[in-house]
Amino acid sequence: MTSEPSVTAYPDAEGGPTRALLEQMIACASVTPEDAGCSELIRDALTPLGFSCEHFDAGGVRNTWLRIGSRAPLFVFAGHTDVVPTGPLERWSSPPFVPTVRDGLLYGRGAADMKSGLCAMVTATRRFLERETLDGSIAFLLTSDEEGPARHGTRHVMQQLLARDVRPDFAVVGEASSVGTLGDRIMIGRRGSLNLRLRVDGRQGHVAYPHRVDNPIHRISRAMAELANEHWDDGDEDFPPTSFQVSNLNAGTGATNVVPGSAEALCNFRHSPVTSATALMARSERIIAKHCPDYVAEWTVSGDPFVTQRGSLTRAAAEAIQTVTGLTPEMSTAGGTSDARFIAPAGAQVVEIGPINASIHQIDEHVRIADLDPLARIYQALLGKLVLASG
Ligand SMILES: [Zn+2]
């Protein structure tokens, strides 16, 4: 059978083969949308196990689809190889693309978000295939366009797969989902994100002649105030109530004695499936129209809300985490968006399980070395519950 990676092997208590691969991955400076060789490292670890490899590159983005097995159920490990920019290098305690250990923590950009998740998935898969008989298929969906615009990444791959009628049954995204302790939280859904760019037109003129002006700042302010005070919904057992925020408000000529001709606002809704984007748009425009007879609203959906109903995947995830860590994970929909939003609409059950998220996107990003092997064992236990031949 295939052996562990040929780089320095560590005992499991020191991260084992997951850490060995992770150190190689961190050394790849894969600032979004660069893959920088990360997906080749994963491909080289998986193809000796019998995985086929295909690329669905688009818009300069490297997308990789690795699969073993042809039968259902199709279990997908999904994740991104790109990382966010480092920020000022001089503020890092050690170079961000040189894996560095201090006090049981492995430092480097991408250590938590989300190269450790990907590497633990590789370890889990190899151990599972070495010891067990697969009933179904295991695939890896890798992209280097998650931290950027996310237009040519997972969304594109899912379009290609669906065109071939390839539909994941289960997907596990390795985003850093834990809060204080590995396994204390998993994500089972995400809120939707809806953006509004609103321009309100009025009539420019001298402030001293109010009867000759129509002040768009006054109008847009009243509309924003009513939108901000609106009670959109109550949320539900999985989601908090829908929230509305104004993020930009711009108008004016710079002079105190001129009423401008137009005003513009940028706003964002974070909403649950309780209230659809379409409903939010219609209700908002009714409010805006009350205050602003002359307006242009441009709406963009940056992610639809989704939730994975409690079922075989959430149950398996909770049991796997319980077995490895002794914890019962909180099932959450908090936080920003992730690529899970592109996989869930295909009908897949999707959860996000990964390491502690406290340092993601920050200076001195790191992961606990002692969490690496347990994370791999959680993923392996999931395979054992969902794609293991019985008997
Ligand atoms: Zn991430």
XYZ file of C-alpha atoms and ligand atoms in Angstrom:
392
model
C 0.000 0.000 0.000
C 0.965 3.604 -0.299
C 3.230 4.920 2.405
C 3.093 8.260 4.202
C 4.597 11.244 2.326
C 8.350 10.950 1.901
C 9.013 14.224 3.696
C 9.932 14.259 7.373
C 7.332 12.141 9.122
C 6.133 13.260 12.530
C 4.475 11.153 15.210
C 0.696 11.687 15.297
C 1.007 13.709 18.501
C 3.149 16.143 16.514
C 0.791 16.361 13.577
C 1.816 13.187 11.742
C 1.620 13.085 7.942
C -0.933 15.928 7.975
C 1.699 18.279 9.322
C 4.324 17.034 6.854
C 2.049 17.878 3.912
C 0.862 21.106 5.534
C 4.408 22.413 5.841
C 4.876 21.851 2.113
C 1.573 23.586 1.369
C 2.349 26.628 3.521
C 5.625 27.015 1.620
C 3.563 27.560 -1.558
C 2.771 31.296 -1.641
C -0.732 30.806 -3.029
C -2.106 34.321 -2.575
C -5.505 34.389 -4.254
C -6.050 33.521 -7.101
C -2.716 31.655 -7.236
C -2.589 27.926 -6.552
C 1.241 27.956 -6.512
C 1.560 24.182 -6.718
C -0.744 23.317 -3.814
C -3.186 21.260 -5.842
C -0.270 19.301 -7.380
C 0.828 18.296 -3.877
C -2.656 16.952 -3.156
C -2.908 15.301 -6.574
C 0.464 13.605 -6.035
C -0.751 12.284 -2.683
C -4.052 10.955 -4.050
C -3.368 9.589 -7.538
C -1.172 6.744 -6.162
C -4.277 5.675 -4.203
C -6.241 5.304 -7.445
C -7.798 8.761 -7.807
C -8.356 10.114 -11.308
C -7.521 13.781 -11.824
C -9.234 16.393 -13.991
C -8.877 20.136 -14.186
C -11.706 22.584 -14.722
C -9.580 25.704 -15.065
C -11.356 28.963 -15.845
C -10.409 32.636 -15.858
C -6.816 31.853 -14.868
C -7.979 29.852 -11.845
C -6.745 26.316 -11.180
C -9.614 23.974 -10.323
C -8.975 20.312 -9.656
C -11.384 17.386 -9.428
C -9.989 14.119 -8.073
C -12.196 11.070 -7.744
C -12.039 7.426 -6.797
C -15.009 5.133 -7.359
C -17.880 5.529 -9.794
C -20.863 4.570 -7.671
C -23.121 6.500 -5.346
C -23.005 7.890 -2.771
C -20.530 10.538 -3.872
C -18.701 12.007 -0.881
C -16.810 15.232 -1.672
C -14.031 16.882 0.327
C -14.029 20.491 -0.825
C -11.716 23.377 -0.205
C -9.577 26.199 -1.464
C -5.812 26.310 -1.878
C -5.621 30.110 -2.136
C -4.953 32.336 0.856
C -5.599 35.986 1.650
C -2.706 38.469 1.290
C -0.225 38.552 4.144
C -0.555 42.190 5.157
C 2.638 43.998 6.259
C 5.458 41.415 6.326
C 7.316 43.239 9.091
C 4.427 42.603 11.463
C 4.724 38.807 11.115
C 6.809 37.124 13.811
C 8.134 34.711 11.152
C 7.852 34.836 7.335
C 4.265 33.902 6.340
C 5.317 31.341 3.740
C 7.939 29.643 5.912
C 6.179 27.102 8.161
C 7.411 27.872 11.659
C 6.672 26.178 14.977
C 6.477 28.022 18.276
C 4.870 26.681 21.454
C 2.947 23.892 19.758
C 1.548 26.175 17.065
C 2.400 25.980 13.376
C 2.529 29.463 11.882
C 2.051 30.473 8.257
C -0.499 32.102 5.966
C -3.151 29.485 5.219
C -2.265 27.325 8.249
C -5.872 27.540 9.492
C -7.699 28.868 6.399
C -7.642 26.276 5.044
C -4.589 24.249 4.173
C -4.727 22.222 7.403
C -8.260 21.102 6.529
C -7.150 19.965 3.072
C -4.104 18.121 4.403
C -6.139 16.365 7.103
C -8.593 15.269 4.398
C -5.710 13.690 2.464
C -4.494 11.821 5.558
C -8.029 10.669 6.353
C -8.618 9.429 2.821
C -5.350 7.540 2.603
C -5.855 5.819 5.948
C -9.449 4.960 5.091
C -8.535 3.428 1.726
C -5.600 1.517 3.220
C -7.779 -0.096 5.883
C -11.345 -0.243 4.573
C -13.407 -1.136 1.523
C -15.010 1.811 -0.230
C -18.705 1.590 -1.060
C -19.417 4.672 -3.158
C -17.021 7.377 -4.320
C -14.708 9.913 -2.719
C -13.807 13.124 -4.549
C -11.752 16.231 -3.853
C -12.936 19.556 -5.264
C -10.078 22.058 -5.079
C -10.049 25.664 -6.228
C -7.760 28.671 -5.924
C -10.580 31.230 -6.237
C -12.361 31.308 -2.899
C -10.742 34.245 -1.120
C -11.100 36.434 -4.222
C -14.187 37.036 -6.380
C -15.107 33.290 -6.296
C -16.465 33.491 -9.827
C -14.244 30.928 -11.553
C -13.816 28.483 -8.697
C -16.234 26.107 -7.017
C -19.201 27.702 -8.761
C -17.655 26.915 -12.159
C -16.709 23.355 -11.198
C -20.216 22.653 -9.938
C -21.669 23.909 -13.243
C -19.375 21.528 -15.144
C -20.223 18.591 -12.876
C -23.963 19.201 -13.065
C -23.733 19.389 -16.875
C -22.502 15.770 -16.673
C -25.133 14.944 -14.088
C -22.488 14.392 -11.422
C -24.184 15.276 -8.131
C -22.450 15.111 -4.754
C -24.523 13.436 -2.061
C -22.359 14.613 0.827
C -19.808 17.411 0.942
C -17.467 18.420 3.719
C -15.750 21.803 3.396
C -12.598 22.148 5.473
C -13.055 25.784 6.505
C -11.919 26.697 10.003
C -15.239 26.229 11.796
C -14.124 25.665 15.378
C -14.158 28.518 17.881
C -12.268 27.677 21.064
C -11.636 23.919 20.807
C -11.389 21.636 17.800
C -14.867 20.329 16.987
C -16.857 22.688 19.204
C -18.731 24.065 16.200
C -19.580 23.009 12.656
C -21.339 25.059 10.017
C -24.523 23.617 8.560
C -25.568 26.615 6.492
C -24.893 30.209 5.718
C -26.950 33.341 5.473
C -27.535 34.883 2.084
C -25.847 38.140 1.127
C -27.675 40.732 -0.979
C -26.156 44.051 -2.065
C -27.943 47.252 -3.017
C -26.448 50.217 -4.857
C -29.014 53.020 -4.682
C -28.864 56.337 -6.501
C -31.423 58.978 -5.646
C -31.793 61.972 -7.955
C -33.034 65.406 -6.937
C -32.469 68.942 -8.186
C -29.231 70.786 -7.555
C -29.302 74.403 -6.437
C -28.357 77.086 -3.945
C -29.188 76.291 -0.311
C -30.645 79.805 0.070
C -33.485 79.007 -2.340
C -35.088 75.838 -0.938
C -38.132 76.128 -3.204
C -35.838 75.691 -6.222
C -34.055 72.531 -5.023
C -35.066 68.940 -4.352
C -32.572 67.633 -1.825
C -31.618 63.989 -2.567
C -29.669 63.750 0.719
C -32.825 64.404 2.702
C -34.712 61.860 0.636
C -32.090 59.089 0.787
C -31.634 59.675 4.539
C -35.323 59.093 5.192
C -35.258 55.939 3.067
C -32.130 54.626 4.833
C -33.609 55.371 8.252
C -36.766 53.436 7.461
C -34.842 50.511 5.971
C -32.583 50.399 9.020
C -35.578 50.352 11.378
C -37.593 47.800 9.426
C -38.267 44.454 11.110
C -37.658 42.067 8.210
C -38.322 38.725 9.899
C -37.727 36.791 13.118
C -35.245 34.273 11.705
C -35.834 30.646 12.676
C -34.228 27.895 14.752
C -31.127 27.944 12.519
C -30.871 31.610 11.589
C -30.897 35.008 13.335
C -33.281 37.692 12.022
C -32.377 39.313 8.708
C -30.084 42.319 9.123
C -29.723 45.437 6.988
C -26.673 47.698 7.032
C -25.740 50.847 5.146
C -22.051 50.558 4.275
C -21.529 53.715 2.181
C -23.364 57.001 1.855
C -22.036 59.558 -0.584
C -23.286 62.933 -1.763
C -22.329 66.559 -1.895
C -20.115 68.948 -3.800
C -17.833 69.880 -0.909
C -19.446 73.301 -0.620
C -21.793 74.175 2.244
C -24.055 76.303 0.085
C -24.932 73.812 -2.663
C -27.629 71.133 -2.580
C -26.306 68.295 -4.774
C -28.220 66.736 -7.628
C -27.891 63.155 -6.491
C -26.937 60.909 -3.584
C -25.770 57.316 -3.488
C -25.809 54.557 -0.879
C -24.368 51.039 -0.749
C -26.188 48.611 1.513
C -26.132 44.932 2.376
C -28.657 42.424 3.654
C -27.671 39.223 5.473
C -30.735 37.069 5.325
C -32.014 33.592 6.031
C -34.202 31.381 3.844
C -37.133 32.815 5.839
C -37.113 35.904 3.588
C -35.942 35.490 -0.008
C -33.764 37.992 -1.836
C -36.683 38.702 -4.165
C -38.945 39.558 -1.247
C -36.301 41.817 0.304
C -35.876 43.680 -2.984
C -39.626 44.241 -3.377
C -40.145 45.402 0.215
C -37.090 47.676 0.070
C -38.159 49.335 -3.153
C -41.613 50.038 -1.729
C -39.950 51.852 1.169
C -37.486 53.688 -1.081
C -40.239 54.787 -3.479
C -42.201 56.368 -0.612
C -39.338 58.796 0.026
C -37.582 58.996 -3.326
C -39.701 59.416 -6.465
C -36.608 59.348 -8.660
C -34.223 56.498 -7.882
C -32.171 53.736 -9.500
C -31.645 50.521 -7.514
C -29.037 47.968 -8.623
C -29.208 44.663 -6.798
C -26.591 41.904 -6.732
C -26.879 38.586 -4.943
C -23.475 37.501 -3.669
C -24.790 34.325 -2.089
C -28.111 32.618 -1.539
C -28.837 31.304 1.937
C -28.830 27.591 2.506
C -29.100 25.157 5.356
C -28.417 21.430 5.472
C -31.360 19.837 7.227
C -30.541 17.593 10.180
C -29.967 14.185 8.599
C -27.388 11.551 7.778
C -24.485 13.981 7.279
C -25.069 16.179 10.318
C -25.615 13.073 12.441
C -22.423 11.441 11.132
C -20.490 14.668 11.711
C -21.702 15.000 15.293
C -20.896 11.356 16.032
C -17.453 11.563 14.414
C -16.574 14.653 16.451
C -17.982 13.102 19.622
C -15.891 9.962 19.096
C -12.631 11.824 18.448
C -12.930 14.843 20.773
C -15.696 13.983 23.239
C -17.492 17.201 22.268
C -21.008 17.747 20.950
C -20.601 20.393 18.245
C -22.828 23.430 17.984
C -24.475 23.522 14.549
C -24.216 27.081 13.291
C -25.037 29.308 10.322
C -23.094 32.356 11.565
C -20.379 34.296 9.801
C -19.671 35.198 6.199
C -20.137 33.160 3.049
C -18.130 30.118 1.947
C -17.970 27.894 -1.123
C -20.513 25.591 0.505
C -23.101 27.959 -1.006
C -22.194 26.674 -4.492
C -22.379 22.977 -3.562
C -25.604 22.959 -1.555
C -27.906 24.021 -4.446
C -26.973 20.800 -6.295
C -28.924 18.948 -3.625
C -25.914 17.888 -1.571
C -25.881 17.762 2.204
C -22.998 20.081 3.138
C -21.200 20.782 6.399
C -18.055 22.715 7.204
C -15.675 21.133 9.705
C -12.224 22.492 10.367
C -9.728 23.846 12.887
C -10.000 26.831 15.234
C -10.712 30.033 13.319
C -9.307 32.599 15.780
C -6.306 33.606 13.644
C -7.691 33.352 10.111
C -6.918 36.278 7.790
C -4.745 37.776 10.561
C -1.058 38.478 11.026
C 0.627 35.351 12.511
C -2.091 32.944 11.332
C -1.537 29.536 12.920
C -2.997 26.133 13.713
C -2.531 23.966 16.802
C -0.277 21.060 15.880
C -2.096 18.866 18.415
C -5.338 19.417 16.458
C -4.032 18.141 13.122
C -4.250 14.405 13.745
C -7.643 14.579 15.521
C -8.993 16.581 12.570
C -7.814 13.838 10.194
C -9.459 11.241 12.445
C -12.747 13.171 12.388
C -12.711 13.181 8.577
C -11.778 9.493 8.502
C -14.618 8.643 10.877
C -17.014 10.471 8.545
C -15.888 8.317 5.624
C -16.406 5.272 7.822
C -20.000 6.297 8.465
C -20.941 7.306 4.926
C -18.936 5.367 2.302
C -17.809 2.198 4.092
C -18.828 -1.168 2.639
C -20.906 -2.985 5.232
C -20.204 -6.522 6.352
Zn -11.317 29.794 3.798
